[in-house]
JSON list of C-alpha atoms in Angstrom, two decimals:
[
{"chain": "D", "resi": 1, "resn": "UNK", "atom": "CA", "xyz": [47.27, -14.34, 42.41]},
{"chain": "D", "resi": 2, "resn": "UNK", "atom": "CA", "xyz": [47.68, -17.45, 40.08]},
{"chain": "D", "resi": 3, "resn": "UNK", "atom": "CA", "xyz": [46.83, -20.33, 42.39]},
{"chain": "D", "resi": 4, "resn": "UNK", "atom": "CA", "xyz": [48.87, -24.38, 42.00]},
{"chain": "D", "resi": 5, "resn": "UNK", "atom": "CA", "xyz": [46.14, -25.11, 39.62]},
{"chain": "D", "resi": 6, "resn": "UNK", "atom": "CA", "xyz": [46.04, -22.48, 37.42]},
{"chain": "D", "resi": 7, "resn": "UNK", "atom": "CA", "xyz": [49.68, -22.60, 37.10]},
{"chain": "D", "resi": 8, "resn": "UNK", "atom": "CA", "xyz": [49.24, -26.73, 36.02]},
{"chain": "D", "resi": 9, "resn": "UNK", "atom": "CA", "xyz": [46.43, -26.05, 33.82]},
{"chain": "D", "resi": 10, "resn": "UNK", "atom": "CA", "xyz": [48.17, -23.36, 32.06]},
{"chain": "D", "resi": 11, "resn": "UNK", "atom": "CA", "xyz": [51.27, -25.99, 31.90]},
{"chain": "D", "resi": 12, "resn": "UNK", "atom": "CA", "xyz": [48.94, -28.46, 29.91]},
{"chain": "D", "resi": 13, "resn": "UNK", "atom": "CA", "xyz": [47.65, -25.69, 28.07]},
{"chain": "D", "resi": 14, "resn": "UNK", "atom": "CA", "xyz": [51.16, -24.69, 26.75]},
{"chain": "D", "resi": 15, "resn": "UNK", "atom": "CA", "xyz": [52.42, -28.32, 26.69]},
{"chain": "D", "resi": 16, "resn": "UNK", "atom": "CA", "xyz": [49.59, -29.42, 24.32]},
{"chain": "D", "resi": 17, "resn": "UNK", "atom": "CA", "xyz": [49.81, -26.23, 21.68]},
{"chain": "D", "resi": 18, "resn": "UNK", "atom": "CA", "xyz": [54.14, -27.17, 21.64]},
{"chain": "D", "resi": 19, "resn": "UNK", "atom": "CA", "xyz": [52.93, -30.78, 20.83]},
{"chain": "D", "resi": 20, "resn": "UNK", "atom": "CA", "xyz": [50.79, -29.19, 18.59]},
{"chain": "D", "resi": 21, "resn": "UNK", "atom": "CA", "xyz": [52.84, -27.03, 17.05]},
{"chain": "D", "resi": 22, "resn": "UNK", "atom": "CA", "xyz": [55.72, -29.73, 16.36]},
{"chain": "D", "resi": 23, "resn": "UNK", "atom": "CA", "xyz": [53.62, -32.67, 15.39]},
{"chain": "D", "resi": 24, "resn": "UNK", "atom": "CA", "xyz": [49.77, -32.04, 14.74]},
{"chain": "D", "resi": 25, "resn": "UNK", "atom": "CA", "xyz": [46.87, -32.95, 16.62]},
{"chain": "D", "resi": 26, "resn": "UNK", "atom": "CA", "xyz": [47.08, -36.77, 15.76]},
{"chain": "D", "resi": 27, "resn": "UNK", "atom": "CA", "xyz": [50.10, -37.01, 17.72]},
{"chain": "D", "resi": 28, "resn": "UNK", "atom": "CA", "xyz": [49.04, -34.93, 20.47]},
{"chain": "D", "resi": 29, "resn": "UNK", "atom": "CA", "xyz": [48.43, -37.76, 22.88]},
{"chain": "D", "resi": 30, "resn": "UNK", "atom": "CA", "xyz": [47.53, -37.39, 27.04]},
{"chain": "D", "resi": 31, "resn": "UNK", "atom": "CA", "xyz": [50.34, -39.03, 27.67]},
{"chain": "D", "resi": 32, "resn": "UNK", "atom": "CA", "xyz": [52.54, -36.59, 25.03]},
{"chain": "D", "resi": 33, "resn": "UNK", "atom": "CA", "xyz": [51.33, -33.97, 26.66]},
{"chain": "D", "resi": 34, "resn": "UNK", "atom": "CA", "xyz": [51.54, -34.81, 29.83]},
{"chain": "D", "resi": 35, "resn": "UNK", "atom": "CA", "xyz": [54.99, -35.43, 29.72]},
{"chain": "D", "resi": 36, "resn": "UNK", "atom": "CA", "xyz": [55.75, -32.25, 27.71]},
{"chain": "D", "resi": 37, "resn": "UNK", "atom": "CA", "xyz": [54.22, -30.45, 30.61]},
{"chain": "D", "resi": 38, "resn": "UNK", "atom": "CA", "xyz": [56.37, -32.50, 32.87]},
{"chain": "D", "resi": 39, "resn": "UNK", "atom": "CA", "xyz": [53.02, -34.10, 34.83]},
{"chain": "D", "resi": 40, "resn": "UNK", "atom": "CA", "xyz": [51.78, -37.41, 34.91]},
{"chain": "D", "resi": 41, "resn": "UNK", "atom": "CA", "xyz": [48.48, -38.44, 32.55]},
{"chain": "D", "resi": 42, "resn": "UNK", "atom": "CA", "xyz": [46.53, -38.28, 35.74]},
{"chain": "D", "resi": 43, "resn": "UNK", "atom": "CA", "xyz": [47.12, -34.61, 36.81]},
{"chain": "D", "resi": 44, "resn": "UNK", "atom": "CA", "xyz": [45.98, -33.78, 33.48]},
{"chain": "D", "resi": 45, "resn": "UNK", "atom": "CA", "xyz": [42.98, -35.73, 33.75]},
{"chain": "D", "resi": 46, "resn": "UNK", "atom": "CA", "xyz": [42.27, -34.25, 37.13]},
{"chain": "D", "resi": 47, "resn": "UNK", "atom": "CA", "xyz": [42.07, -30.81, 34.95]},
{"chain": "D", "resi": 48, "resn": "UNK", "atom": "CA", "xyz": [40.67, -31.98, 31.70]},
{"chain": "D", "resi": 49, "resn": "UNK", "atom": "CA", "xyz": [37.93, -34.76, 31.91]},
{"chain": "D", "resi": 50, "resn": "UNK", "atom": "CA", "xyz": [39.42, -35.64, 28.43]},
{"chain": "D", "resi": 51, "resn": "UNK", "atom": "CA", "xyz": [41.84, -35.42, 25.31]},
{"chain": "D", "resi": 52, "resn": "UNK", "atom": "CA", "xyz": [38.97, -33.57, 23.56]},
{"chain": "D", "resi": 53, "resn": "UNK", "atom": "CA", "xyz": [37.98, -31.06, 26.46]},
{"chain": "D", "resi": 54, "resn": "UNK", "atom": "CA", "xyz": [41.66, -29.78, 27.02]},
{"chain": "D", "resi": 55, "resn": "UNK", "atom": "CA", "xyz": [41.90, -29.57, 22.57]},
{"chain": "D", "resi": 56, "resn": "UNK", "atom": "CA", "xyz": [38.58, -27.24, 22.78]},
{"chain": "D", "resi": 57, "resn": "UNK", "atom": "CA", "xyz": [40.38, -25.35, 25.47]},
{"chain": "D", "resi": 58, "resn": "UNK", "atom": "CA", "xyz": [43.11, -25.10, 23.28]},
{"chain": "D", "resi": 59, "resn": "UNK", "atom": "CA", "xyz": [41.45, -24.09, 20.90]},
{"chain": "D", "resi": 60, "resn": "UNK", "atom": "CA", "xyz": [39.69, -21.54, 22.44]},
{"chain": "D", "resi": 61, "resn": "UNK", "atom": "CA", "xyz": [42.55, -19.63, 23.48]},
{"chain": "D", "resi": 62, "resn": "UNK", "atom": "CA", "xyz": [43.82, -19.59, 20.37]},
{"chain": "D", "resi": 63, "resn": "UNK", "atom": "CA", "xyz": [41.53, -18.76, 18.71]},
{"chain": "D", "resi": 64, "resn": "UNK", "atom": "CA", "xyz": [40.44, -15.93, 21.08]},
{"chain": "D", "resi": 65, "resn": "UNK", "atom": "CA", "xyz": [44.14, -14.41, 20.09]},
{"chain": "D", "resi": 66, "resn": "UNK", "atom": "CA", "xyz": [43.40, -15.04, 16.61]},
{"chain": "D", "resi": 67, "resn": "UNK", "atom": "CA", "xyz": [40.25, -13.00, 16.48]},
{"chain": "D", "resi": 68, "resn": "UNK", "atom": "CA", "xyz": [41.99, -10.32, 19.21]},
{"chain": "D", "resi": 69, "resn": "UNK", "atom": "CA", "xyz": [44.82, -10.12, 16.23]},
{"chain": "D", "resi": 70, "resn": "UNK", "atom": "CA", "xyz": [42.07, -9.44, 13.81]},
{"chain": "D", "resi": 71, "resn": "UNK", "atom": "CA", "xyz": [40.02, -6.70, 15.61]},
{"chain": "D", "resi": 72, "resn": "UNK", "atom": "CA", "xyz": [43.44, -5.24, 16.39]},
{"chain": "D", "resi": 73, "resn": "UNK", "atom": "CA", "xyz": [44.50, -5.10, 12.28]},
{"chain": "D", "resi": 74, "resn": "UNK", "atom": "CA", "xyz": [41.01, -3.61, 11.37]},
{"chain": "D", "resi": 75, "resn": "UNK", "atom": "CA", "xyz": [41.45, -0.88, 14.16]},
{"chain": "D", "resi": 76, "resn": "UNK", "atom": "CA", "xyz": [44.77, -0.28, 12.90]},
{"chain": "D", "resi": 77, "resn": "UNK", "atom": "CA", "xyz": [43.95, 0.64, 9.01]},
{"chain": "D", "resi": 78, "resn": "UNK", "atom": "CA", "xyz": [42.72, 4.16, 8.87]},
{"chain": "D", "resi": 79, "resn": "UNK", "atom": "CA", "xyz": [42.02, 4.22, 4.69]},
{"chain": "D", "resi": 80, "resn": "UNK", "atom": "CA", "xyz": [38.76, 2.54, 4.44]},
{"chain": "D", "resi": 81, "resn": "UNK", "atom": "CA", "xyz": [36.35, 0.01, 5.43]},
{"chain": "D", "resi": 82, "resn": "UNK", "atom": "CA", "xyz": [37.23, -2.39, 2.50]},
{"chain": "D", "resi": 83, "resn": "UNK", "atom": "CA", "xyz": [40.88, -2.35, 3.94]},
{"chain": "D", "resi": 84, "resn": "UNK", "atom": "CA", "xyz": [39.95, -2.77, 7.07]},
{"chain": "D", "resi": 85, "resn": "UNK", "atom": "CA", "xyz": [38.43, -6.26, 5.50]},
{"chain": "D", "resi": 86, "resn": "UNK", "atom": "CA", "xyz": [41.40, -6.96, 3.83]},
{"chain": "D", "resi": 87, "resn": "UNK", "atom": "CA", "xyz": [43.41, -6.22, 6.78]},
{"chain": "D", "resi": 88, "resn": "UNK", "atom": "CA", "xyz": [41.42, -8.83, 8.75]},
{"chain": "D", "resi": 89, "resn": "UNK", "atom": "CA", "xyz": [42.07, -11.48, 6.30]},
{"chain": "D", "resi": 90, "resn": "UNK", "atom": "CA", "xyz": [45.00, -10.74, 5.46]},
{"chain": "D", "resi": 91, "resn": "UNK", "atom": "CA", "xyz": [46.04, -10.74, 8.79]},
{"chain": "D", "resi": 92, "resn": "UNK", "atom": "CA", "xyz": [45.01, -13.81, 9.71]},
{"chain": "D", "resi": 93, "resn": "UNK", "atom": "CA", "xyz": [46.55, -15.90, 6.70]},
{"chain": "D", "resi": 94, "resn": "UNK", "atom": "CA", "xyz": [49.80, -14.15, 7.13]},
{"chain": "D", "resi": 95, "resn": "UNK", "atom": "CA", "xyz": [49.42, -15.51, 10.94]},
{"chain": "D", "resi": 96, "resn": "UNK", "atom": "CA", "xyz": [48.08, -18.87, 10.09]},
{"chain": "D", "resi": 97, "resn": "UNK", "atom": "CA", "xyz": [51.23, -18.95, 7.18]},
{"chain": "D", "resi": 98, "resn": "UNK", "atom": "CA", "xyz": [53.90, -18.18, 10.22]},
{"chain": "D", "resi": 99, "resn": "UNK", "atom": "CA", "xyz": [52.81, -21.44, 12.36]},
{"chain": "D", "resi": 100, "resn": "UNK", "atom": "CA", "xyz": [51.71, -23.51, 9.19]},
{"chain": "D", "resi": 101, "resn": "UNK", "atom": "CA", "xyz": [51.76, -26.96, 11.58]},
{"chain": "D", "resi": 102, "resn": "UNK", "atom": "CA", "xyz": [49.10, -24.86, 14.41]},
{"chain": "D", "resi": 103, "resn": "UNK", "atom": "CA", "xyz": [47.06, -23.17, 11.91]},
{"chain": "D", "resi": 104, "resn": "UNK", "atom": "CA", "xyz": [46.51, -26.80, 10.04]},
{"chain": "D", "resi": 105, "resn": "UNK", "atom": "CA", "xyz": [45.49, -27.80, 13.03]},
{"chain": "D", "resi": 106, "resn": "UNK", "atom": "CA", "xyz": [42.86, -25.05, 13.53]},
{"chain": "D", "resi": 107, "resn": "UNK", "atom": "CA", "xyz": [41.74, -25.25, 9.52]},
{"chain": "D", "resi": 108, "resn": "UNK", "atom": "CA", "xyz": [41.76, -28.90, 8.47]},
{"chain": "D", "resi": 109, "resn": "UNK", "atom": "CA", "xyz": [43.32, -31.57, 10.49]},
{"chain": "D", "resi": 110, "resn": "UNK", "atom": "CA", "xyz": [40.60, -34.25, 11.45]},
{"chain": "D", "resi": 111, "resn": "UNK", "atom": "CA", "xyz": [39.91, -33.99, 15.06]},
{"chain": "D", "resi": 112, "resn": "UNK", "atom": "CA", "xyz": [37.21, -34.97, 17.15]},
{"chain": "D", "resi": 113, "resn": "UNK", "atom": "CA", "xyz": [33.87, -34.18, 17.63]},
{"chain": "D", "resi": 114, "resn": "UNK", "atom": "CA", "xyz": [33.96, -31.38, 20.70]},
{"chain": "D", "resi": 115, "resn": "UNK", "atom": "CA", "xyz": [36.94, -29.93, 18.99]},
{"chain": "D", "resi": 116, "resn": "UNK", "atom": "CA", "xyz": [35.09, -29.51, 15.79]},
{"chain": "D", "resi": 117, "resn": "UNK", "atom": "CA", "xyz": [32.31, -27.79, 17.53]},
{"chain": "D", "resi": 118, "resn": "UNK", "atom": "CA", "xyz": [34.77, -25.38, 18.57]},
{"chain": "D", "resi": 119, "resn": "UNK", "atom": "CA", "xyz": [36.21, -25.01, 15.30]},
{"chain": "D", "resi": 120, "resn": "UNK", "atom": "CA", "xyz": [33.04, -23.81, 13.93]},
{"chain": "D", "resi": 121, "resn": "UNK", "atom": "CA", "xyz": [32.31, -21.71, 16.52]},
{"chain": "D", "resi": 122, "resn": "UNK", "atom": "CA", "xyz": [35.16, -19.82, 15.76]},
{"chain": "D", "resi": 123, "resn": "UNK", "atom": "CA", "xyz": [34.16, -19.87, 12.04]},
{"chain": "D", "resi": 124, "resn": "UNK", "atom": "CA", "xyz": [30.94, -18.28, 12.87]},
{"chain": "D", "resi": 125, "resn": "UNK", "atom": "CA", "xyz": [32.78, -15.19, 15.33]},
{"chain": "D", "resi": 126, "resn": "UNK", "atom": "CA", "xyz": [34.93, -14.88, 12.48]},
{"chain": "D", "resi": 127, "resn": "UNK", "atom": "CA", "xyz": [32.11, -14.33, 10.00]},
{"chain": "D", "resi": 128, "resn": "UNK", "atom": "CA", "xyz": [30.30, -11.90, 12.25]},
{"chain": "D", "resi": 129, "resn": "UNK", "atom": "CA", "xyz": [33.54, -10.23, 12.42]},
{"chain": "D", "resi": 130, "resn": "UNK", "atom": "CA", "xyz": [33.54, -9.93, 8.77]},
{"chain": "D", "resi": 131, "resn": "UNK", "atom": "CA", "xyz": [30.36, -9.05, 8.78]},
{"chain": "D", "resi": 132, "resn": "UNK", "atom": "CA", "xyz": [30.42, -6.49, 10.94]},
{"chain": "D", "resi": 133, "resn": "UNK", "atom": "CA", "xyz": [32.93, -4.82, 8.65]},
{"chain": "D", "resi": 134, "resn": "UNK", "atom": "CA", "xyz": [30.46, -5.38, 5.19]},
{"chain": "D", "resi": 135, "resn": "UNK", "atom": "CA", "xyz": [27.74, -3.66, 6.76]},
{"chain": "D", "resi": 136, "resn": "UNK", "atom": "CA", "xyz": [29.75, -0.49, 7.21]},
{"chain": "D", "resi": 137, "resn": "UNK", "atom": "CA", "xyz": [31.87, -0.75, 4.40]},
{"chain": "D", "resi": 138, "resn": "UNK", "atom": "CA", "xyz": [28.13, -0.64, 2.43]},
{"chain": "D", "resi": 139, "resn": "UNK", "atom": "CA", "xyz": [26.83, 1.88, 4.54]},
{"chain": "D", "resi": 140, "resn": "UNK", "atom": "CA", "xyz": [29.95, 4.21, 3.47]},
{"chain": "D", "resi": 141, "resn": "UNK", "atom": "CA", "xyz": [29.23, 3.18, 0.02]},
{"chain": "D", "resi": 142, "resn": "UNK", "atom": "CA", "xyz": [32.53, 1.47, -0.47]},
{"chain": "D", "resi": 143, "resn": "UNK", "atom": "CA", "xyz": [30.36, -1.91, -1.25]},
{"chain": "D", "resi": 144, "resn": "UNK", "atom": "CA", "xyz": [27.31, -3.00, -3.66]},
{"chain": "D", "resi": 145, "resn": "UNK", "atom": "CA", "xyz": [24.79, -3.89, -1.39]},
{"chain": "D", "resi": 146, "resn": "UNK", "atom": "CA", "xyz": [25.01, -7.07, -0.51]},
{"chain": "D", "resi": 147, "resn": "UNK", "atom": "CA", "xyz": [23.86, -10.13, 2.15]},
{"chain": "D", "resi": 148, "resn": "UNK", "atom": "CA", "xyz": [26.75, -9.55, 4.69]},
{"chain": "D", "resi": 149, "resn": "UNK", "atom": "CA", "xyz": [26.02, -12.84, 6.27]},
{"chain": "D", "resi": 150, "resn": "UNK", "atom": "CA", "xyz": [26.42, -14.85, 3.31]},
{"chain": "D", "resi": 151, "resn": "UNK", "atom": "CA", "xyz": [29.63, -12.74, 1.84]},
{"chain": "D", "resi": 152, "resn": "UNK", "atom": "CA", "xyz": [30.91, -13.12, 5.65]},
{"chain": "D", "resi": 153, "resn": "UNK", "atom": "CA", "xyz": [31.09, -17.20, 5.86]},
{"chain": "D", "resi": 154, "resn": "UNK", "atom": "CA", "xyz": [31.87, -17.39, 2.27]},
{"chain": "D", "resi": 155, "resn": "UNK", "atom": "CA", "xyz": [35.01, -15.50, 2.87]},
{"chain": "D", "resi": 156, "resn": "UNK", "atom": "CA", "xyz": [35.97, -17.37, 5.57]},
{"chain": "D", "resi": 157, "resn": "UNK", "atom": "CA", "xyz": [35.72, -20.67, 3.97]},
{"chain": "D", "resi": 158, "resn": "UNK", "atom": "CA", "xyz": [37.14, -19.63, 0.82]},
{"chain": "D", "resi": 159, "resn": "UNK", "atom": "CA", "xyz": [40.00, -18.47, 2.85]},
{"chain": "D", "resi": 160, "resn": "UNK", "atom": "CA", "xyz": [40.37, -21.40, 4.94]},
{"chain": "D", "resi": 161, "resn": "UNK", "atom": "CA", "xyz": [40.38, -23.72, 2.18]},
{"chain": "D", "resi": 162, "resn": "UNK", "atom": "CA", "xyz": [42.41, -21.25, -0.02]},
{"chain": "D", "resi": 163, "resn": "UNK", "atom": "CA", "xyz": [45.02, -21.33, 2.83]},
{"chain": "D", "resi": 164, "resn": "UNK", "atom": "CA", "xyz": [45.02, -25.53, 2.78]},
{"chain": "D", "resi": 165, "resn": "UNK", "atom": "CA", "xyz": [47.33, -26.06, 0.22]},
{"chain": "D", "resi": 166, "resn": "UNK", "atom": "CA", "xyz": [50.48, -24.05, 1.24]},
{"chain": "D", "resi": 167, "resn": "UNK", "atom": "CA", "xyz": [49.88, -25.18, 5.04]},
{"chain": "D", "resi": 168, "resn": "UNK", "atom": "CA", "xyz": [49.80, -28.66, 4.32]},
{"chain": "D", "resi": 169, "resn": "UNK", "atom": "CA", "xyz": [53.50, -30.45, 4.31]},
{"chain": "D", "resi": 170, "resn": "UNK", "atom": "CA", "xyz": [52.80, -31.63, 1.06]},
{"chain": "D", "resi": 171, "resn": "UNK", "atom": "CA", "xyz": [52.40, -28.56, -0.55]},
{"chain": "D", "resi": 172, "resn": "UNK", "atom": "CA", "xyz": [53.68, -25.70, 1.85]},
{"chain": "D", "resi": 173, "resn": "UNK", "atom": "CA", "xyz": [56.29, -24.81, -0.92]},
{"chain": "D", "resi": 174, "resn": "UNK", "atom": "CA", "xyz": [53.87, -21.19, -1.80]},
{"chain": "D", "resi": 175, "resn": "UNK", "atom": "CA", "xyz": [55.60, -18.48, -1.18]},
{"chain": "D", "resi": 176, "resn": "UNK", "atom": "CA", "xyz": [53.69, -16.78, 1.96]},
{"chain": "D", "resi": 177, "resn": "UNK", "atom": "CA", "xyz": [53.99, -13.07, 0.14]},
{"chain": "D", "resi": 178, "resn": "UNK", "atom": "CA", "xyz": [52.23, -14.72, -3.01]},
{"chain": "D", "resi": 179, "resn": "UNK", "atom": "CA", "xyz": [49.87, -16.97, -0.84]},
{"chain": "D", "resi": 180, "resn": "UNK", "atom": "CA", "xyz": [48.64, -13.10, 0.78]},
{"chain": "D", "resi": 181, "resn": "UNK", "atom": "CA", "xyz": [48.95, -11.06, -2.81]},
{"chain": "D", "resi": 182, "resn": "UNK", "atom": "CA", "xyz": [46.12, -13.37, -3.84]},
{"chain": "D", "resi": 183, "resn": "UNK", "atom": "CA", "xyz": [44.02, -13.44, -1.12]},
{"chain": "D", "resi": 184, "resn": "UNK", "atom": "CA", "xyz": [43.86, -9.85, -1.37]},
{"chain": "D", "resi": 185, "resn": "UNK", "atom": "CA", "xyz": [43.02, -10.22, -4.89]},
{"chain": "D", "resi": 186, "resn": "UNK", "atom": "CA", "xyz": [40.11, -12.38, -4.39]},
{"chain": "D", "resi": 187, "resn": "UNK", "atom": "CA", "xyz": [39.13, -10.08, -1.53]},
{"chain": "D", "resi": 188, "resn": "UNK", "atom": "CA", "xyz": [38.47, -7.13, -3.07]},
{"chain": "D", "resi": 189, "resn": "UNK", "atom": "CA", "xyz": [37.00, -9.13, -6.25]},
{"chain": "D", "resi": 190, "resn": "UNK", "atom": "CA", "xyz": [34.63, -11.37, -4.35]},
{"chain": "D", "resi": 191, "resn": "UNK", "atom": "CA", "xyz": [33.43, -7.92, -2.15]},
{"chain": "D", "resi": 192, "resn": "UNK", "atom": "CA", "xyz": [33.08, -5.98, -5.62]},
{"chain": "D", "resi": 193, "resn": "UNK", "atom": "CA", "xyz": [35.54, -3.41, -4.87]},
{"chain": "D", "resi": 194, "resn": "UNK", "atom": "CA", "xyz": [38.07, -1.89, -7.11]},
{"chain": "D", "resi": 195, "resn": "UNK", "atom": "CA", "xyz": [41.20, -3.73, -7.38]},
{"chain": "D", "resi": 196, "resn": "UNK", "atom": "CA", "xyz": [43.09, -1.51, -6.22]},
{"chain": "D", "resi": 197, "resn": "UNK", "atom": "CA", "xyz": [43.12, 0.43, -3.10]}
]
């Protein structure tokens, strides 16, 4: 049974990712948010000490999906552990590519402090993630040996800040196809795998 204040906080929850969504974390004021959610800026203070606590629940959840949507891709690819990699990262820039405004946001937009913890968090479950996959796409012999941890985060930031350019509104003009052709380009050349699958 969803009780009155799950229902609200869910409300702000939804309200602040729309504000998100349309304008970017700058203009994702309380009082923007609370008025997208249709409260005042006191019931969302009565559920979020602060603009920064309901952004790291924000993005927490999304992030949770994100990382749900990535587990799910990997399951999904039956060929090999290196495309199960590829699938992952793939995966997430084609999702990052279809809510450009969000996934800047997430990436690269300056926030504060307690939301950047939580960005890096999620940098770090992503790596293990990734890392996961290296260790068995070595253990199949599909990989070079290779320090999984290090390959891990170094995908994931040369990802993220391969994924900067076309999500910014500057220079979003990159075709999403040809954004995703490369990154699986540099995938399998960064892992050592054939260039083809």
């Amino acid at each position: 049974m969803t009780t009155a204040v799950g229902t609200t906080r869910d409300r702000l929850l939804r309200a602040a990712r729309e504000v998100v969504e349309a304008d970017g974390y700058a203009a994702a004021s309380v009082i923007a948010v609370a008025e997208r959610a249709g409260l005042s800026a006191g019931a969302l203070y009565r559920h979020f000490p602060s603009k920064a606590e309901l952004f790291t629940e924000l993005f927490r959840q999304v992030c949770d999906r994100e990382i749900a949507a990535m587990r799910t891709a990997a399951d999904e690819v039956a060929a090999s552990d290196v495309a199960r990699i590829e699938a992952v990262l793939t995966t997430f820039a084609q999702r990052a590519l279809r809510n450009p405004r969000l996934a800047w946001a997430l990436l690269a937009e300056p926030v504060d402090a307690a939301v950047d913890a939580e960005r890096l968090a999620y940098r770090r479950r992503y790596a293990d993630l990734l890392a996961g996959q290296l260790a068995e796409a070595i253990r199949a012999g599909e990989l070079p040996d290779q320090d999984v941890g290090f390959t891990a985060a170094a995908l994931v930031g040369g990802l993220g800040e391969a994924l900067v350019g076309p999500l910014s509104t500057a220079n979003g003009s990159r075709n999403p196809a040809d954004v995703v052709t490369q990154i699986r380009i540099f995938v399998r050349r960064a892992l050592g795998a054939p260039a083809t699958p």
